[in-house]
């Protein structure tokens, strides 16, 4: 396990890059947020000095194989605000298409700031791994990358949580000290956790077991602020619309000191697993 920064490392190739997918980031295949993080990492390599990520909008075209991805970045507009188109592909077939805005501007505006939810601090909560072990649940290998402390851990058979949102503190187990103030790396973390939160936000509301999966169709994330995120990140996830084969969710990421770091949403497509 090398952590997210190592797992998104790019190798120059022609006019673009390649990246070897790391199986430690597997859920139902390569985690969608992991794929989005690679796109952000590619823009980091191309963006002008002083730029920070503002928005990523991406479409998951097909599930990537556990092989090398080709990464192409095209500058659509450059300047104080810049727009890049990113294509991740395998054998010439697109896997993920993204548009990423960056900017070096930080003109003063009248501040409007949301209030962080009033939830217990991470140090007062139990680790998800220990809770899962007690209840006989095998953790997916993806979770070895994260220390996760849910505010309300529940299975479908448990009583409903006291709130509809799923709140969960998370931090990355292997995070480089020299990347602690890198806003692109912070954006990669937030994008990964926002994509991750949509499906749990759905089943957090359910009172019966779901006999389906719901891979991501798309993902949009807006990144807020100029200050580094810090160690612990709070995910506030909710999915209050589902039906007719689709699940919609929205997630906000918070810093431990109460700042809104990123806000995102996405659609998931309900898929019935085939019998093996």
PDB file of C-alpha atoms in Angstrom, residues 114-267:
ATOM      1  CA  UNK A 114     -21.972  27.236   6.077  1.00  0.00           C
ATOM      2  CA  UNK A 115     -22.007  25.870   9.606  1.00  0.00           C
ATOM      3  CA  UNK A 116     -20.377  22.531  10.182  1.00  0.00           C
ATOM      4  CA  UNK A 117     -22.730  19.831  11.524  1.00  0.00           C
ATOM      5  CA  UNK A 118     -22.590  19.317  15.264  1.00  0.00           C
ATOM      6  CA  UNK A 119     -21.207  15.784  15.460  1.00  0.00           C
ATOM      7  CA  UNK A 120     -18.789  14.014  17.830  1.00  0.00           C
ATOM      8  CA  UNK A 121     -15.080  14.477  17.209  1.00  0.00           C
ATOM      9  CA  UNK A 122     -13.161  11.589  15.615  1.00  0.00           C
ATOM     10  CA  UNK A 123     -11.124  10.858  18.732  1.00  0.00           C
ATOM     11  CA  UNK A 124     -14.368  10.035  20.609  1.00  0.00           C
ATOM     12  CA  UNK A 125     -15.575   7.529  18.000  1.00  0.00           C
ATOM     13  CA  UNK A 126     -14.685   3.915  17.319  1.00  0.00           C
ATOM     14  CA  UNK A 127     -12.834   2.806  14.227  1.00  0.00           C
ATOM     15  CA  UNK A 128     -14.998   1.211  11.515  1.00  0.00           C
ATOM     16  CA  UNK A 129     -12.554  -1.685  11.162  1.00  0.00           C
ATOM     17  CA  UNK A 130     -13.004  -2.700  14.808  1.00  0.00           C
ATOM     18  CA  UNK A 131     -16.789  -2.364  14.616  1.00  0.00           C
ATOM     19  CA  UNK A 132     -16.921  -4.445  11.445  1.00  0.00           C
ATOM     20  CA  UNK A 133     -14.744  -7.170  12.978  1.00  0.00           C
ATOM     21  CA  UNK A 134     -17.045  -7.387  16.005  1.00  0.00           C
ATOM     22  CA  UNK A 135     -20.050  -7.846  13.730  1.00  0.00           C
ATOM     23  CA  UNK A 136     -18.373 -10.387  11.462  1.00  0.00           C
ATOM     24  CA  UNK A 137     -18.122  -8.111   8.426  1.00  0.00           C
ATOM     25  CA  UNK A 138     -15.167  -8.482   6.063  1.00  0.00           C
ATOM     26  CA  UNK A 139     -13.812  -5.089   5.040  1.00  0.00           C
ATOM     27  CA  UNK A 140     -13.105  -4.465   1.360  1.00  0.00           C
ATOM     28  CA  UNK A 141      -9.372  -3.972   0.665  1.00  0.00           C
ATOM     29  CA  UNK A 142     -10.150  -0.374  -0.313  1.00  0.00           C
ATOM     30  CA  UNK A 143     -10.683   0.437   3.366  1.00  0.00           C
ATOM     31  CA  UNK A 144      -7.092  -0.448   4.257  1.00  0.00           C
ATOM     32  CA  UNK A 145      -6.206   2.989   2.824  1.00  0.00           C
ATOM     33  CA  UNK A 146      -8.394   4.870   5.280  1.00  0.00           C
ATOM     34  CA  UNK A 147      -9.021   5.194   8.973  1.00  0.00           C
ATOM     35  CA  UNK A 148     -12.782   5.583   9.136  1.00  0.00           C
ATOM     36  CA  UNK A 149     -14.847   6.572  12.189  1.00  0.00           C
ATOM     37  CA  UNK A 150     -18.581   6.666  11.507  1.00  0.00           C
ATOM     38  CA  UNK A 151     -20.834   8.754  13.714  1.00  0.00           C
ATOM     39  CA  UNK A 152     -23.666   6.204  13.275  1.00  0.00           C
ATOM     40  CA  UNK A 153     -22.606   2.746  12.126  1.00  0.00           C
ATOM     41  CA  UNK A 154     -25.563   0.677  11.012  1.00  0.00           C
ATOM     42  CA  UNK A 155     -26.492  -2.320   8.906  1.00  0.00           C
ATOM     43  CA  UNK A 156     -29.811  -2.618   7.087  1.00  0.00           C
ATOM     44  CA  UNK A 157     -31.126  -4.773   9.931  1.00  0.00           C
ATOM     45  CA  UNK A 158     -30.297  -2.135  12.549  1.00  0.00           C
ATOM     46  CA  UNK A 159     -32.765   0.511  13.731  1.00  0.00           C
ATOM     47  CA  UNK A 160     -32.760   3.676  11.611  1.00  0.00           C
ATOM     48  CA  UNK A 161     -30.083   6.222  12.442  1.00  0.00           C
ATOM     49  CA  UNK A 162     -31.312   9.317  14.322  1.00  0.00           C
ATOM     50  CA  UNK A 163     -30.477  11.486  11.289  1.00  0.00           C
ATOM     51  CA  UNK A 164     -30.882  10.712   7.567  1.00  0.00           C
ATOM     52  CA  UNK A 165     -27.379  11.884   6.632  1.00  0.00           C
ATOM     53  CA  UNK A 166     -24.400   9.613   7.025  1.00  0.00           C
ATOM     54  CA  UNK A 167     -21.568  11.333   8.893  1.00  0.00           C
ATOM     55  CA  UNK A 168     -18.141   9.739   8.857  1.00  0.00           C
ATOM     56  CA  UNK A 169     -14.708  11.040   9.821  1.00  0.00           C
ATOM     57  CA  UNK A 170     -11.892   9.751   7.623  1.00  0.00           C
ATOM     58  CA  UNK A 171      -8.194  10.213   7.235  1.00  0.00           C
ATOM     59  CA  UNK A 172      -5.742   8.667   4.817  1.00  0.00           C
ATOM     60  CA  UNK A 173      -3.340   6.260   6.514  1.00  0.00           C
ATOM     61  CA  UNK A 174      -0.421   7.001   4.197  1.00  0.00           C
ATOM     62  CA  UNK A 175      -0.339  10.723   3.512  1.00  0.00           C
ATOM     63  CA  UNK A 176       2.988  12.407   2.695  1.00  0.00           C
ATOM     64  CA  UNK A 177       4.038  15.234   5.005  1.00  0.00           C
ATOM     65  CA  UNK A 178       5.448  17.146   2.025  1.00  0.00           C
ATOM     66  CA  UNK A 179       1.996  17.176   0.404  1.00  0.00           C
ATOM     67  CA  UNK A 180       0.150  18.586   3.395  1.00  0.00           C
ATOM     68  CA  UNK A 181      -0.233  22.049   1.852  1.00  0.00           C
ATOM     69  CA  UNK A 182      -0.864  20.935  -1.749  1.00  0.00           C
ATOM     70  CA  UNK A 183      -4.388  22.002  -2.747  1.00  0.00           C
ATOM     71  CA  UNK A 184      -4.448  19.605  -5.704  1.00  0.00           C
ATOM     72  CA  UNK A 185      -3.680  16.692  -3.396  1.00  0.00           C
ATOM     73  CA  UNK A 186      -6.419  17.927  -1.038  1.00  0.00           C
ATOM     74  CA  UNK A 187      -8.823  18.070  -3.982  1.00  0.00           C
ATOM     75  CA  UNK A 188      -7.907  14.500  -4.901  1.00  0.00           C
ATOM     76  CA  UNK A 189      -8.805  13.375  -1.382  1.00  0.00           C
ATOM     77  CA  UNK A 190     -12.123  15.238  -1.384  1.00  0.00           C
ATOM     78  CA  UNK A 191     -13.127  14.009  -4.847  1.00  0.00           C
ATOM     79  CA  UNK A 192     -12.384  10.422  -3.878  1.00  0.00           C
ATOM     80  CA  UNK A 193     -14.375  10.638  -0.638  1.00  0.00           C
ATOM     81  CA  UNK A 194     -17.323  12.440  -2.256  1.00  0.00           C
ATOM     82  CA  UNK A 195     -17.676   9.739  -4.896  1.00  0.00           C
ATOM     83  CA  UNK A 196     -17.288   7.148  -2.141  1.00  0.00           C
ATOM     84  CA  UNK A 197     -20.072   8.676  -0.015  1.00  0.00           C
ATOM     85  CA  UNK A 198     -22.988   8.551  -2.462  1.00  0.00           C
ATOM     86  CA  UNK A 199     -23.682   4.808  -2.227  1.00  0.00           C
ATOM     87  CA  UNK A 200     -23.364   4.644   1.596  1.00  0.00           C
ATOM     88  CA  UNK A 201     -25.582   7.725   1.773  1.00  0.00           C
ATOM     89  CA  UNK A 202     -28.212   5.633  -0.014  1.00  0.00           C
ATOM     90  CA  UNK A 203     -28.021   2.475   2.045  1.00  0.00           C
ATOM     91  CA  UNK A 204     -27.770   4.491   5.268  1.00  0.00           C
ATOM     92  CA  UNK A 205     -31.453   5.286   4.696  1.00  0.00           C
ATOM     93  CA  UNK A 206     -32.543   1.735   3.821  1.00  0.00           C
ATOM     94  CA  UNK A 207     -34.298  -0.645   6.191  1.00  0.00           C
ATOM     95  CA  UNK A 208     -33.741  -3.762   4.106  1.00  0.00           C
ATOM     96  CA  UNK A 209     -30.796  -5.287   2.303  1.00  0.00           C
ATOM     97  CA  UNK A 210     -30.215  -3.995  -1.233  1.00  0.00           C
ATOM     98  CA  UNK A 211     -29.796  -6.758  -3.824  1.00  0.00           C
ATOM     99  CA  UNK A 212     -28.044  -4.450  -6.260  1.00  0.00           C
ATOM    100  CA  UNK A 213     -24.918  -2.398  -6.799  1.00  0.00           C
ATOM    101  CA  UNK A 214     -24.801   1.206  -7.985  1.00  0.00           C
ATOM    102  CA  UNK A 215     -21.637   2.201  -9.880  1.00  0.00           C
ATOM    103  CA  UNK A 216     -21.085   5.887 -10.571  1.00  0.00           C
ATOM    104  CA  UNK A 217     -22.254   7.431 -13.830  1.00  0.00           C
ATOM    105  CA  UNK A 218     -20.913  10.918 -13.184  1.00  0.00           C
ATOM    106  CA  UNK A 219     -19.364  13.135 -10.536  1.00  0.00           C
ATOM    107  CA  UNK A 220     -19.208  16.892 -10.009  1.00  0.00           C
ATOM    108  CA  UNK A 221     -17.164  18.447  -7.205  1.00  0.00           C
ATOM    109  CA  UNK A 222     -16.725  22.109  -6.257  1.00  0.00           C
ATOM    110  CA  UNK A 223     -13.626  22.874  -4.185  1.00  0.00           C
ATOM    111  CA  UNK A 224     -13.765  25.691  -1.639  1.00  0.00           C
ATOM    112  CA  UNK A 225     -11.074  27.841  -0.104  1.00  0.00           C
ATOM    113  CA  UNK A 226      -7.336  28.376  -0.122  1.00  0.00           C
ATOM    114  CA  UNK A 227      -6.258  26.711   3.133  1.00  0.00           C
ATOM    115  CA  UNK A 228      -5.010  23.115   3.400  1.00  0.00           C
ATOM    116  CA  UNK A 229      -7.600  20.608   4.557  1.00  0.00           C
ATOM    117  CA  UNK A 230      -5.706  19.049   7.442  1.00  0.00           C
ATOM    118  CA  UNK A 231      -5.620  15.445   8.627  1.00  0.00           C
ATOM    119  CA  UNK A 232      -9.185  14.378   9.498  1.00  0.00           C
ATOM    120  CA  UNK A 233     -11.994  14.996   6.989  1.00  0.00           C
ATOM    121  CA  UNK A 234     -15.698  14.763   7.806  1.00  0.00           C
ATOM    122  CA  UNK A 235     -18.001  13.377   5.107  1.00  0.00           C
ATOM    123  CA  UNK A 236     -21.629  14.512   5.259  1.00  0.00           C
ATOM    124  CA  UNK A 237     -23.396  12.248   2.757  1.00  0.00           C
ATOM    125  CA  UNK A 238     -27.049  12.034   1.797  1.00  0.00           C
ATOM    126  CA  UNK A 239     -29.034  10.329  -0.920  1.00  0.00           C
ATOM    127  CA  UNK A 240     -32.699  11.184  -0.651  1.00  0.00           C
ATOM    128  CA  UNK A 241     -33.710  10.452  -4.264  1.00  0.00           C
ATOM    129  CA  UNK A 242     -33.677   6.964  -5.787  1.00  0.00           C
ATOM    130  CA  UNK A 243     -35.865   4.911  -8.069  1.00  0.00           C
ATOM    131  CA  UNK A 244     -36.336   3.813 -11.668  1.00  0.00           C
ATOM    132  CA  UNK A 245     -32.790   2.491 -11.803  1.00  0.00           C
ATOM    133  CA  UNK A 246     -30.996   5.611 -10.534  1.00  0.00           C
ATOM    134  CA  UNK A 247     -29.587   6.835  -7.239  1.00  0.00           C
ATOM    135  CA  UNK A 248     -28.711  10.478  -6.699  1.00  0.00           C
ATOM    136  CA  UNK A 249     -26.528  11.697  -3.859  1.00  0.00           C
ATOM    137  CA  UNK A 250     -24.717  14.734  -2.553  1.00  0.00           C
ATOM    138  CA  UNK A 251     -21.773  14.969  -0.197  1.00  0.00           C
ATOM    139  CA  UNK A 252     -19.991  17.797   1.572  1.00  0.00           C
ATOM    140  CA  UNK A 253     -16.499  17.480   3.034  1.00  0.00           C
ATOM    141  CA  UNK A 254     -15.518  19.395   6.164  1.00  0.00           C
ATOM    142  CA  UNK A 255     -12.190  20.045   7.853  1.00  0.00           C
ATOM    143  CA  UNK A 256     -11.700  19.302  11.531  1.00  0.00           C
ATOM    144  CA  UNK A 257     -11.693  23.060  12.236  1.00  0.00           C
ATOM    145  CA  UNK A 258     -15.121  23.526  10.651  1.00  0.00           C
ATOM    146  CA  UNK A 259     -14.412  24.676   7.100  1.00  0.00           C
ATOM    147  CA  UNK A 260     -16.396  23.478   4.099  1.00  0.00           C
ATOM    148  CA  UNK A 261     -13.719  21.919   1.871  1.00  0.00           C
ATOM    149  CA  UNK A 262     -15.728  20.651  -1.085  1.00  0.00           C
ATOM    150  CA  UNK A 263     -19.287  19.970  -2.172  1.00  0.00           C
ATOM    151  CA  UNK A 264     -20.219  17.353  -4.735  1.00  0.00           C
ATOM    152  CA  UNK A 265     -22.937  15.230  -6.231  1.00  0.00           C
ATOM    153  CA  UNK A 266     -23.363  12.342  -8.602  1.00  0.00           C
ATOM    154  CA  UNK A 267     -25.689   9.849 -10.206  1.00  0.00           C
TER     155      UNK A 267
END
